[in-house]
Amino acid sequence: MRTILSIHDLMPDTFKRVLNIISKLTDAGVPADKVYLLVVPGLNWKTEQINTLKSLQQDGFQLAGHGWHHHIHKKTSLFHYLHSAFISRNVAEHLSLSSAEISDMIEMNYGWFLENGMSAPELYVPPAWAMGCIRRSELIKLPFRYYEYSSGLLDVEENSFKSLALTGYEADRLWRMPVLWGWNQLNTRLLSRNRPLRISIHPYDFEYYLSSFIIDHIRLSDQHLSCADIFA
């Protein structure tokens, strides 16, 4: 099984949990340069946390952009209300923004890493994988190379899209457990050499109902991949 692994929602208040998850992945033999840490920049970051981010990047971990506040400020469509109710709750920042507003957020996200002395990341993942109304032709003008959707990964430099399977473990409610379990079962059976699996971990997942599956899925992997590997 070929996998690409990410830890979502790296924020000041989830920082210690994410560091603990990183330790679990390291113990499971996952190379640092095959782990993506999805950073939410627009919050109250402490200097020591930013310094730790720099150290993680220097150690090989891949930092990635992930929205700005990871919290919505408005809902302007029925689709967003439904998406929020059944999938994203209140984190899908892009969904009620215009294309220009999404572009501004992505630019701001990218700039934050540079302003804080980090190397520029290559990957941007919108919260809840909800890219919103921005077109791929607009993403080409923005600074990140890779953009992740719920369906797969876009390389704007090569104008190439790869369909990827996806597992998730954020079963914090009993009713979410069979839904996510079924989703994960389906996606792990749809794998192929050209369709690797994305294993996406959220900060509280090891405290939820599907926690036992996370390390099991990671240990099934015989090749951990980066975004560049996906398109190689």
Coordinates of N, CA and C in Angstrom, one line a residue:
M1 N 0.8 -1.2 0.0 CA 0.0 0.0 0.0 C 0.9 1.2 0.0
R2 N 0.6 2.2 -0.9 CA 1.4 3.4 -1.0 C 0.5 4.5 -0.4
T3 N 1.2 5.3 0.5 CA 0.4 6.3 1.3 C 1.1 7.7 1.3
I4 N 0.2 8.7 1.4 CA 0.7 10.0 1.7 C 0.0 10.5 3.0
L5 N 0.8 11.0 3.9 CA 0.3 11.1 5.3 C 0.4 12.6 5.7
S6 N -0.7 13.0 6.3 CA -0.8 14.4 6.8 C -1.4 14.5 8.2
I7 N -1.0 15.5 8.9 CA -1.6 15.8 10.2 C -2.2 17.2 10.1
H8 N -3.5 17.3 10.3 CA -4.3 18.5 10.1 C -4.3 19.4 11.3
D9 N -4.7 20.6 11.1 CA -5.1 21.6 12.1 C -4.0 21.8 13.1
L10 N -2.8 22.1 12.6 CA -1.7 22.4 13.5 C -1.8 23.9 13.9
M11 N -2.3 24.1 15.1 CA -2.6 25.5 15.6 C -2.0 25.6 17.0
P12 N -2.0 26.8 17.6 CA -1.4 27.0 18.9 C -2.0 26.1 20.0
D13 N -3.4 26.0 19.9 CA -4.0 25.2 21.0 C -4.0 23.7 20.7
T14 N -3.6 23.2 19.5 CA -3.4 21.8 19.3 C -1.9 21.4 19.2
F15 N -1.1 22.3 19.5 CA 0.4 22.1 19.2 C 0.9 20.9 19.9
K16 N 0.6 20.8 21.2 CA 1.2 19.6 22.0 C 0.6 18.3 21.5
R17 N -0.7 18.3 21.1 CA -1.3 17.1 20.6 C -0.6 16.6 19.3
V18 N -0.4 17.6 18.4 CA 0.3 17.3 17.2 C 1.7 16.8 17.4
L19 N 2.4 17.4 18.3 CA 3.8 16.9 18.6 C 3.7 15.4 19.1
N20 N 2.7 15.1 19.9 CA 2.5 13.7 20.3 C 2.2 12.8 19.2
I21 N 1.4 13.2 18.2 CA 1.1 12.4 17.1 C 2.4 12.2 16.2
I22 N 3.2 13.3 16.1 CA 4.5 13.1 15.3 C 5.3 12.0 16.0
S23 N 5.4 12.0 17.3 CA 6.1 11.0 18.0 C 5.6 9.6 17.7
K24 N 4.3 9.4 17.6 CA 3.7 8.1 17.3 C 4.1 7.7 15.9
L25 N 4.1 8.7 14.9 CA 4.4 8.3 13.5 C 5.9 8.0 13.4
T26 N 6.7 8.7 14.1 CA 8.2 8.4 14.1 C 8.4 7.0 14.7
D27 N 7.7 6.7 15.8 CA 7.9 5.3 16.3 C 7.4 4.2 15.4
A28 N 6.4 4.6 14.5 CA 5.9 3.6 13.5 C 6.8 3.6 12.3
G29 N 7.9 4.3 12.2 CA 8.8 4.2 11.1 C 8.5 5.1 10.0
V30 N 7.7 6.2 10.1 CA 7.4 7.1 9.0 C 8.5 8.1 8.9
P31 N 9.1 8.2 7.7 CA 10.2 9.2 7.6 C 9.6 10.6 7.7
A32 N 10.4 11.5 8.3 CA 10.0 12.9 8.5 C 9.6 13.6 7.3
D33 N 10.3 13.4 6.2 CA 10.0 14.1 4.9 C 8.8 13.6 4.2
K34 N 8.1 12.6 4.8 CA 6.9 12.1 4.2 C 5.7 12.4 5.0
V35 N 5.9 13.3 6.0 CA 4.8 13.8 6.8 C 4.5 15.2 6.6
Y36 N 3.2 15.5 6.2 CA 2.8 16.9 6.0 C 2.1 17.4 7.3
L37 N 2.5 18.6 7.7 CA 1.9 19.2 8.9 C 1.1 20.4 8.4
L38 N -0.2 20.4 8.5 CA -1.1 21.4 8.0 C -1.3 22.5 9.0
V39 N -0.6 23.7 8.7 CA -0.5 24.8 9.7 C -1.6 25.8 9.4
V40 N -2.2 26.3 10.5 CA -3.2 27.4 10.4 C -2.6 28.6 10.9
P41 N -2.2 29.6 10.1 CA -1.3 30.7 10.5 C -2.0 31.8 11.3
G42 N -3.3 32.1 11.0 CA -3.8 33.4 11.5 C -4.3 33.4 12.9
L43 N -3.6 32.8 13.8 CA -3.9 32.7 15.2 C -2.8 33.2 16.1
N44 N -3.0 33.1 17.4 CA -2.1 33.7 18.3 C -0.9 32.8 18.6
W45 N 0.1 32.7 17.6 CA 1.2 31.9 17.7 C 2.2 32.5 18.7
K46 N 2.8 31.6 19.6 CA 3.9 32.1 20.5 C 5.2 31.9 19.8
T47 N 6.2 32.7 20.2 CA 7.5 32.6 19.6 C 8.1 31.3 19.7
E48 N 8.0 30.6 20.8 CA 8.6 29.3 21.0 C 7.9 28.2 20.1
Q49 N 6.6 28.4 19.8 CA 5.9 27.5 18.9 C 6.4 27.7 17.4
I50 N 6.6 28.9 17.0 CA 7.1 29.2 15.7 C 8.6 28.7 15.6
N51 N 9.3 28.8 16.6 CA 10.7 28.2 16.6 C 10.7 26.7 16.5
T52 N 9.7 26.1 17.1 CA 9.5 24.6 17.0 C 9.1 24.2 15.6
L53 N 8.3 25.0 15.0 CA 7.9 24.8 13.5 C 9.1 24.9 12.7
K54 N 10.0 25.9 12.9 CA 11.2 26.0 12.1 C 12.1 24.7 12.3
S55 N 12.2 24.2 13.6 CA 13.0 23.1 13.8 C 12.4 21.8 13.2
L56 N 11.1 21.7 13.2 CA 10.5 20.6 12.5 C 10.7 20.6 11.0
Q57 N 10.7 21.8 10.4 CA 11.0 21.9 9.0 C 12.4 21.6 8.7
Q58 N 13.3 22.0 9.6 CA 14.7 21.7 9.4 C 15.0 20.2 9.5
D59 N 14.2 19.5 10.4 CA 14.3 18.1 10.5 C 13.7 17.3 9.4
G60 N 13.1 18.0 8.4 CA 12.6 17.3 7.3 C 11.1 17.3 7.1
F61 N 10.3 17.6 8.2 CA 8.9 17.6 8.1 C 8.4 18.6 7.1
Q62 N 7.4 18.3 6.4 CA 6.8 19.2 5.3 C 5.7 20.0 5.9
L63 N 5.9 21.3 6.0 CA 4.9 22.2 6.4 C 4.0 22.5 5.2
A64 N 2.7 22.7 5.5 CA 1.7 23.0 4.5 C 0.7 24.1 5.0
G65 N 0.2 24.9 4.0 CA -0.8 25.9 4.4 C -2.2 25.2 4.6
H66 N -3.0 25.8 5.5 CA -4.3 25.2 5.8 C -5.2 26.3 6.3
G67 N -5.7 27.1 5.3 CA -6.7 28.2 5.7 C -6.0 29.3 6.4
W68 N -6.8 30.1 7.2 CA -6.2 31.2 7.9 C -6.6 31.1 9.4
H69 N -7.9 31.1 9.7 CA -8.4 30.9 11.1 C -8.9 29.6 11.4
H70 N -9.2 28.8 10.3 CA -9.9 27.5 10.5 C -11.2 27.6 11.2
H71 N -11.9 28.7 10.9 CA -13.2 29.0 11.4 C -13.9 29.9 10.5
I72 N -15.2 29.6 10.2 CA -15.9 30.5 9.3 C -16.5 31.7 10.0
H73 N -16.7 32.8 9.2 CA -17.2 34.0 9.7 C -18.6 34.3 9.1
K74 N -19.0 33.5 8.1 CA -20.3 33.7 7.4 C -20.6 32.5 6.6
K75 N -21.9 32.3 6.4 CA -22.5 31.3 5.5 C -23.4 32.0 4.6
T76 N -23.2 31.9 3.3 CA -24.0 32.7 2.3 C -24.7 31.8 1.3
S77 N -24.7 30.5 1.5 CA -25.4 29.6 0.6 C -26.0 28.4 1.3
L78 N -27.0 27.9 0.7 CA -27.6 26.6 1.2 C -26.6 25.5 1.2
F79 N -25.8 25.5 0.2 CA -24.7 24.4 0.1 C -23.8 24.5 1.3
H80 N -23.4 25.7 1.7 CA -22.5 25.9 2.8 C -23.2 25.5 4.1
Y81 N -24.5 25.8 4.3 CA -25.2 25.4 5.5 C -25.3 23.9 5.6
L82 N -25.6 23.2 4.5 CA -25.6 21.7 4.5 C -24.3 21.1 4.7
H83 N -23.2 21.7 4.0 CA -21.9 21.2 4.2 C -21.4 21.3 5.6
S84 N -21.8 22.4 6.2 CA -21.4 22.6 7.6 C -22.2 21.7 8.6
A85 N -23.4 21.4 8.3 CA -24.2 20.5 9.1 C -23.7 19.1 9.1
F86 N -23.4 18.6 7.9 CA -23.1 17.2 7.7 C -21.6 16.8 7.6
I87 N -20.8 17.8 7.2 CA -19.4 17.5 7.0 C -18.4 18.3 7.8
S88 N -18.5 19.6 7.5 CA -17.3 20.5 8.0 C -17.6 21.3 9.2
R89 N -18.8 21.2 9.8 CA -19.1 22.1 10.9 C -18.8 23.5 10.6
N90 N -17.9 24.2 11.4 CA -17.7 25.6 11.1 C -16.3 25.9 10.7
V91 N -15.7 25.0 9.9 CA -14.3 25.2 9.6 C -14.0 25.5 8.1
A92 N -15.0 25.2 7.2 CA -14.8 25.4 5.8 C -14.7 26.8 5.4
E93 N -13.6 27.5 5.6 CA -13.4 28.9 5.4 C -13.7 29.4 4.0
H94 N -13.4 28.6 3.0 CA -13.5 29.0 1.6 C -14.9 29.1 1.1
L95 N -15.8 28.4 1.7 CA -17.1 28.1 1.0 C -18.0 29.3 0.8
S96 N -17.9 30.3 1.6 CA -18.7 31.5 1.4 C -17.9 32.7 1.0
L97 N -16.7 32.5 0.5 CA -15.9 33.6 0.1 C -15.9 33.6 -1.5
S98 N -15.6 34.8 -2.0 CA -15.5 35.0 -3.4 C -14.1 34.4 -3.9
S99 N -14.0 34.3 -5.2 CA -12.7 33.8 -5.7 C -11.5 34.8 -5.3
A100 N -11.8 36.1 -5.3 CA -10.8 37.0 -4.9 C -10.4 36.9 -3.5
E101 N -11.4 36.7 -2.6 CA -11.2 36.5 -1.2 C -10.4 35.3 -0.9
I102 N -10.7 34.2 -1.6 CA -9.9 33.0 -1.5 C -8.5 33.2 -1.9
S103 N -8.3 33.8 -3.0 CA -6.9 34.1 -3.5 C -6.1 34.9 -2.4
D104 N -6.8 35.9 -1.8 CA -6.1 36.7 -0.8 C -5.7 35.9 0.4
M105 N -6.6 35.0 0.8 CA -6.3 34.1 1.9 C -5.1 33.2 1.7
I106 N -5.1 32.6 0.5 CA -4.0 31.7 0.1 C -2.7 32.5 0.0
E107 N -2.7 33.7 -0.5 CA -1.5 34.5 -0.6 C -1.0 34.9 0.8
M108 N -2.0 35.2 1.7 CA -1.6 35.6 3.1 C -1.0 34.4 3.8
N109 N -1.6 33.2 3.6 CA -1.1 32.0 4.2 C 0.3 31.8 3.8
Y110 N 0.6 31.8 2.5 CA 1.9 31.6 2.0 C 2.9 32.6 2.6
G111 N 2.5 33.9 2.6 CA 3.4 34.9 3.1 C 3.8 34.7 4.6
W112 N 2.9 34.2 5.4 CA 3.1 34.0 6.8 C 4.4 33.2 7.1
F113 N 4.5 32.1 6.3 CA 5.7 31.2 6.5 C 7.0 32.0 6.3
L114 N 7.0 32.8 5.2 CA 8.2 33.5 4.8 C 8.5 34.6 5.9
E115 N 7.4 35.3 6.3 CA 7.6 36.4 7.3 C 8.1 35.8 8.6
N116 N 7.9 34.6 8.9 CA 8.3 34.0 10.2 C 9.6 33.1 10.0
G117 N 10.3 33.3 8.9 CA 11.6 32.7 8.8 C 11.6 31.3 8.4
M118 N 10.5 30.8 7.8 CA 10.5 29.4 7.3 C 10.6 29.3 5.8
S119 N 11.0 28.2 5.3 CA 11.0 28.0 3.9 C 9.6 27.9 3.4
A120 N 9.4 28.4 2.1 CA 8.0 28.4 1.6 C 7.5 27.0 1.4
P121 N 6.3 26.7 1.8 CA 5.7 25.3 1.6 C 5.2 25.2 0.2
E122 N 5.1 23.9 -0.2 CA 4.6 23.6 -1.6 C 3.1 23.3 -1.6
L123 N 2.6 22.9 -0.5 CA 1.2 22.3 -0.5 C 0.3 23.2 0.3
Y124 N -0.9 23.4 -0.3 CA -2.0 24.1 0.4 C -3.2 23.2 0.4
V125 N -3.8 23.1 1.6 CA -5.0 22.2 1.8 C -6.1 23.1 2.4
P126 N -7.2 23.4 1.7 CA -8.3 24.2 2.3 C -8.9 23.4 3.5
P127 N -9.3 24.1 4.6 CA -10.0 23.4 5.6 C -11.2 22.6 5.1
A128 N -11.3 21.3 5.6 CA -12.4 20.4 5.2 C -12.2 20.0 3.7
W129 N -11.1 20.3 3.1 CA -10.8 20.0 1.7 C -11.8 20.8 0.8
A130 N -12.4 21.8 1.3 CA -13.5 22.6 0.5 C -12.8 23.8 -0.1
M131 N -12.5 23.7 -1.4 CA -11.7 24.7 -2.1 C -12.6 25.9 -2.4
G132 N -13.9 25.7 -2.5 CA -14.8 26.9 -2.8 C -14.8 27.2 -4.3
C133 N -15.2 28.5 -4.6 CA -15.6 28.8 -5.9 C -14.3 29.2 -6.8
I134 N -13.2 29.1 -6.3 CA -12.0 29.5 -7.1 C -11.7 28.4 -8.1
R135 N -11.4 28.9 -9.3 CA -11.1 28.0 -10.4 C -9.6 27.6 -10.4
R136 N -9.4 26.5 -11.0 CA -8.0 26.0 -11.1 C -7.1 27.0 -11.9
S137 N -7.7 27.7 -12.9 CA -7.0 28.6 -13.7 C -6.5 29.8 -12.8
E138 N -7.2 30.1 -11.7 CA -6.8 31.1 -10.7 C -5.7 30.6 -9.8
L139 N -5.8 29.3 -9.4 CA -4.8 28.7 -8.5 C -3.4 28.7 -9.2
I140 N -3.4 28.6 -10.5 CA -2.1 28.7 -11.2 C -1.4 30.0 -10.9
K141 N -2.1 31.0 -10.7 CA -1.5 32.3 -10.5 C -1.0 32.5 -9.0
L142 N -1.3 31.6 -8.1 CA -1.0 31.7 -6.7 C 0.3 30.9 -6.4
P143 N 0.9 31.2 -5.2 CA 2.3 30.7 -5.0 C 2.5 29.3 -4.7
F144 N 1.5 28.6 -4.2 CA 1.7 27.1 -3.9 C 1.8 26.3 -5.2
R145 N 2.5 25.2 -5.1 CA 2.5 24.3 -6.3 C 1.4 23.3 -6.3
Y146 N 1.1 22.7 -5.1 CA 0.2 21.7 -5.0 C -1.1 22.1 -4.2
Y147 N -2.2 21.7 -4.6 CA -3.5 22.0 -3.9 C -4.3 20.7 -3.7
E148 N -4.7 20.5 -2.5 CA -5.4 19.2 -2.2 C -6.9 19.4 -2.2
Y149 N -7.6 18.6 -2.9 CA -9.1 18.5 -2.9 C -9.5 17.2 -2.2
S150 N -10.8 17.1 -1.9 CA -11.3 15.9 -1.3 C -11.1 14.7 -2.2
S151 N -11.0 15.0 -3.5 CA -10.9 13.9 -4.5 C -9.5 13.6 -4.9
G152 N -8.5 14.5 -4.6 CA -7.2 14.2 -5.0 C -6.3 15.5 -4.9
L153 N -5.2 15.4 -5.7 CA -4.1 16.4 -5.6 C -3.9 17.1 -7.0
L154 N -3.8 18.4 -7.0 CA -3.5 19.2 -8.2 C -2.1 19.7 -8.1
D155 N -1.3 19.5 -9.2 CA 0.0 20.1 -9.4 C -0.2 21.2 -10.5
V156 N -0.2 22.5 -10.0 CA -0.5 23.6 -11.0 C 0.7 23.8 -11.9
E157 N 1.9 23.5 -11.5 CA 3.1 23.7 -12.4 C 3.0 22.7 -13.6
E158 N 2.6 21.5 -13.4 CA 2.5 20.6 -14.5 C 1.0 20.5 -15.0
N159 N 0.1 21.3 -14.4 CA -1.3 21.2 -14.8 C -1.8 19.8 -14.9
S160 N -1.6 19.1 -13.7 CA -1.9 17.7 -13.6 C -2.7 17.4 -12.4
F161 N -3.7 16.5 -12.4 CA -4.5 16.2 -11.3 C -4.5 14.7 -11.1
K162 N -4.2 14.3 -9.8 CA -4.2 12.8 -9.5 C -5.3 12.5 -8.5
S163 N -6.1 11.6 -8.9 CA -7.2 11.1 -8.0 C -6.6 10.2 -6.9
L164 N -6.9 10.5 -5.7 CA -6.3 9.8 -4.5 C -7.4 9.3 -3.6
A165 N -7.3 8.1 -3.0 CA -8.2 7.7 -2.0 C -7.9 8.4 -0.7
L166 N -8.8 8.3 0.3 CA -8.7 9.2 1.5 C -9.3 8.4 2.7
T167 N -8.6 8.4 3.8 CA -9.2 7.9 5.0 C -9.2 9.0 6.1
G168 N -10.2 8.9 7.0 CA -10.3 9.9 8.1 C -10.7 9.2 9.3
Y169 N -10.4 9.7 10.5 CA -10.7 9.1 11.8 C -11.4 10.0 12.8
E170 N -11.9 11.1 12.3 CA -12.5 12.1 13.2 C -13.9 11.7 13.7
A171 N -14.0 10.5 14.3 CA -15.3 10.0 14.8 C -15.5 10.4 16.2
D172 N -15.8 11.6 16.5 CA -16.0 12.1 17.8 C -17.4 11.9 18.3
R173 N -18.3 11.5 17.4 CA -19.7 11.2 17.8 C -20.0 9.7 17.4
L174 N -20.8 9.0 18.1 CA -21.0 7.6 17.9 C -21.6 7.4 16.4
W175 N -22.4 8.3 16.0 CA -23.0 8.1 14.6 C -22.0 8.3 13.5
R176 N -20.9 9.0 13.8 CA -19.8 9.2 12.8 C -19.0 8.0 12.6
M177 N -19.0 7.1 13.7 CA -18.1 5.9 13.6 C -18.4 5.0 12.5
P178 N -19.7 4.5 12.3 CA -19.9 3.6 11.2 C -19.8 4.3 9.8
V179 N -20.1 5.6 9.7 CA -20.0 6.3 8.5 C -18.5 6.4 8.0
L180 N -17.6 6.8 9.0 CA -16.2 6.9 8.6 C -15.6 5.5 8.4
W181 N -16.0 4.5 9.2 CA -15.5 3.2 9.1 C -15.8 2.7 7.7
G182 N -17.1 2.9 7.2 CA -17.5 2.4 5.9 C -16.7 3.2 4.8
W183 N -16.5 4.5 5.0 CA -15.8 5.3 4.1 C -14.3 4.8 3.9
N184 N -13.7 4.5 5.1 CA -12.3 4.0 5.1 C -12.2 2.6 4.4
Q185 N -13.2 1.8 4.7 CA -13.2 0.4 4.1 C -13.3 0.6 2.6
L186 N -14.2 1.4 2.1 CA -14.3 1.6 0.7 C -13.0 2.1 0.0
N187 N -12.4 3.2 0.7 CA -11.2 3.8 0.1 C -10.0 2.9 0.1
T188 N -9.9 2.1 1.1 CA -8.7 1.2 1.2 C -8.9 0.0 0.2
R189 N -10.1 -0.2 -0.3 CA -10.3 -1.2 -1.4 C -10.2 -0.6 -2.8
L190 N -10.1 0.7 -2.9 CA -10.1 1.3 -4.2 C -8.6 1.7 -4.6
L191 N -7.7 1.2 -3.9 CA -6.3 1.6 -4.1 C -5.7 0.8 -5.3
S192 N -4.8 1.5 -5.9 CA -4.0 0.9 -7.0 C -2.6 1.5 -7.0
R193 N -1.8 1.1 -7.9 CA -0.4 1.6 -8.0 C -0.5 3.1 -8.4
N194 N -1.5 3.5 -9.2 CA -1.7 4.9 -9.6 C -2.7 5.7 -8.7
R195 N -3.2 5.0 -7.7 CA -4.2 5.7 -6.8 C -3.8 5.4 -5.3
P196 N -2.8 6.1 -4.8 CA -2.4 5.8 -3.4 C -3.4 6.3 -2.4
L197 N -3.2 6.1 -1.2 CA -4.1 6.4 -0.1 C -3.5 7.6 0.7
R198 N -4.4 8.6 0.9 CA -4.1 9.7 1.9 C -4.6 9.3 3.3
I199 N -3.7 9.2 4.2 CA -4.0 9.0 5.6 C -4.0 10.4 6.3
S200 N -5.2 10.9 6.7 CA -5.3 12.2 7.2 C -5.7 12.2 8.7
I201 N -4.8 12.7 9.5 CA -5.0 12.6 11.0 C -5.3 14.0 11.6
H202 N -6.3 14.0 12.4 CA -6.6 15.3 13.1 C -6.1 15.2 14.6
P203 N -6.0 16.4 15.2 CA -5.3 16.4 16.5 C -5.9 15.5 17.6
Y204 N -7.2 15.3 17.6 CA -7.9 14.5 18.6 C -8.2 13.1 18.2
D205 N -7.8 12.7 17.0 CA -8.2 11.4 16.5 C -7.8 10.2 17.4
F206 N -6.7 10.3 18.1 CA -6.3 9.2 18.9 C -7.2 9.1 20.2
E207 N -8.1 10.0 20.4 CA -9.0 10.0 21.5 C -10.4 9.6 21.1
Y208 N -10.6 9.3 19.8 CA -11.9 9.0 19.2 C -12.1 7.5 19.0
Y209 N -13.3 7.2 18.4 CA -13.7 5.8 18.3 C -12.9 5.0 17.3
L210 N -12.3 5.6 16.3 CA -11.5 4.9 15.3 C -10.0 4.9 15.5
S211 N -9.6 5.3 16.7 CA -8.2 5.5 16.9 C -7.3 4.2 16.7
S212 N -7.9 3.0 16.9 CA -7.1 1.8 16.8 C -6.7 1.5 15.3
F213 N -7.5 2.2 14.4 CA -7.2 1.9 12.9 C -6.0 2.8 12.4
I214 N -5.7 3.8 13.1 CA -4.7 4.8 12.5 C -3.4 4.1 12.3
I215 N -2.8 3.6 13.4 CA -1.5 3.0 13.3 C -1.5 1.8 12.4
D216 N -2.7 1.0 12.5 CA -2.8 -0.2 11.6 C -2.7 0.2 10.2
H217 N -3.4 1.3 9.7 CA -3.3 1.7 8.3 C -1.9 2.1 8.0
I218 N -1.2 2.8 8.9 CA 0.1 3.3 8.6 C 1.1 2.1 8.5
R219 N 0.9 1.1 9.3 CA 1.9 0.0 9.2 C 1.6 -0.9 8.0
L220 N 0.4 -0.8 7.4 CA 0.2 -1.5 6.1 C 0.9 -0.9 5.0
S221 N 1.4 0.3 5.1 CA 2.0 1.0 4.0 C 3.4 0.5 3.8
D222 N 3.7 0.2 2.5 CA 5.1 -0.3 2.2 C 5.8 0.8 1.5
Q223 N 5.2 2.0 1.3 CA 5.9 3.1 0.6 C 5.2 4.4 1.0
H224 N 5.9 5.3 1.8 CA 5.3 6.6 2.1 C 5.8 7.6 1.0
L225 N 4.8 8.5 0.6 CA 5.1 9.3 -0.5 C 5.0 10.8 -0.1
S226 N 5.6 11.6 -0.9 CA 5.4 13.1 -0.9 C 4.6 13.5 -2.1
C227 N 4.2 14.8 -2.1 CA 3.5 15.3 -3.3 C 4.3 15.1 -4.6
A228 N 5.6 15.4 -4.5 CA 6.5 15.2 -5.7 C 6.5 13.7 -6.1
D229 N 6.5 12.8 -5.2 CA 6.5 11.4 -5.5 C 5.2 11.0 -6.3
I230 N 4.1 11.6 -5.9 CA 2.8 11.3 -6.5 C 2.8 11.5 -8.0
F231 N 3.5 12.6 -8.4 CA 3.5 13.1 -9.8 C 4.7 12.6 -10.5
A232 N 5.7 11.9 -9.8 CA 6.9 11.5 -10.5 C 6.6 10.4 -11.5

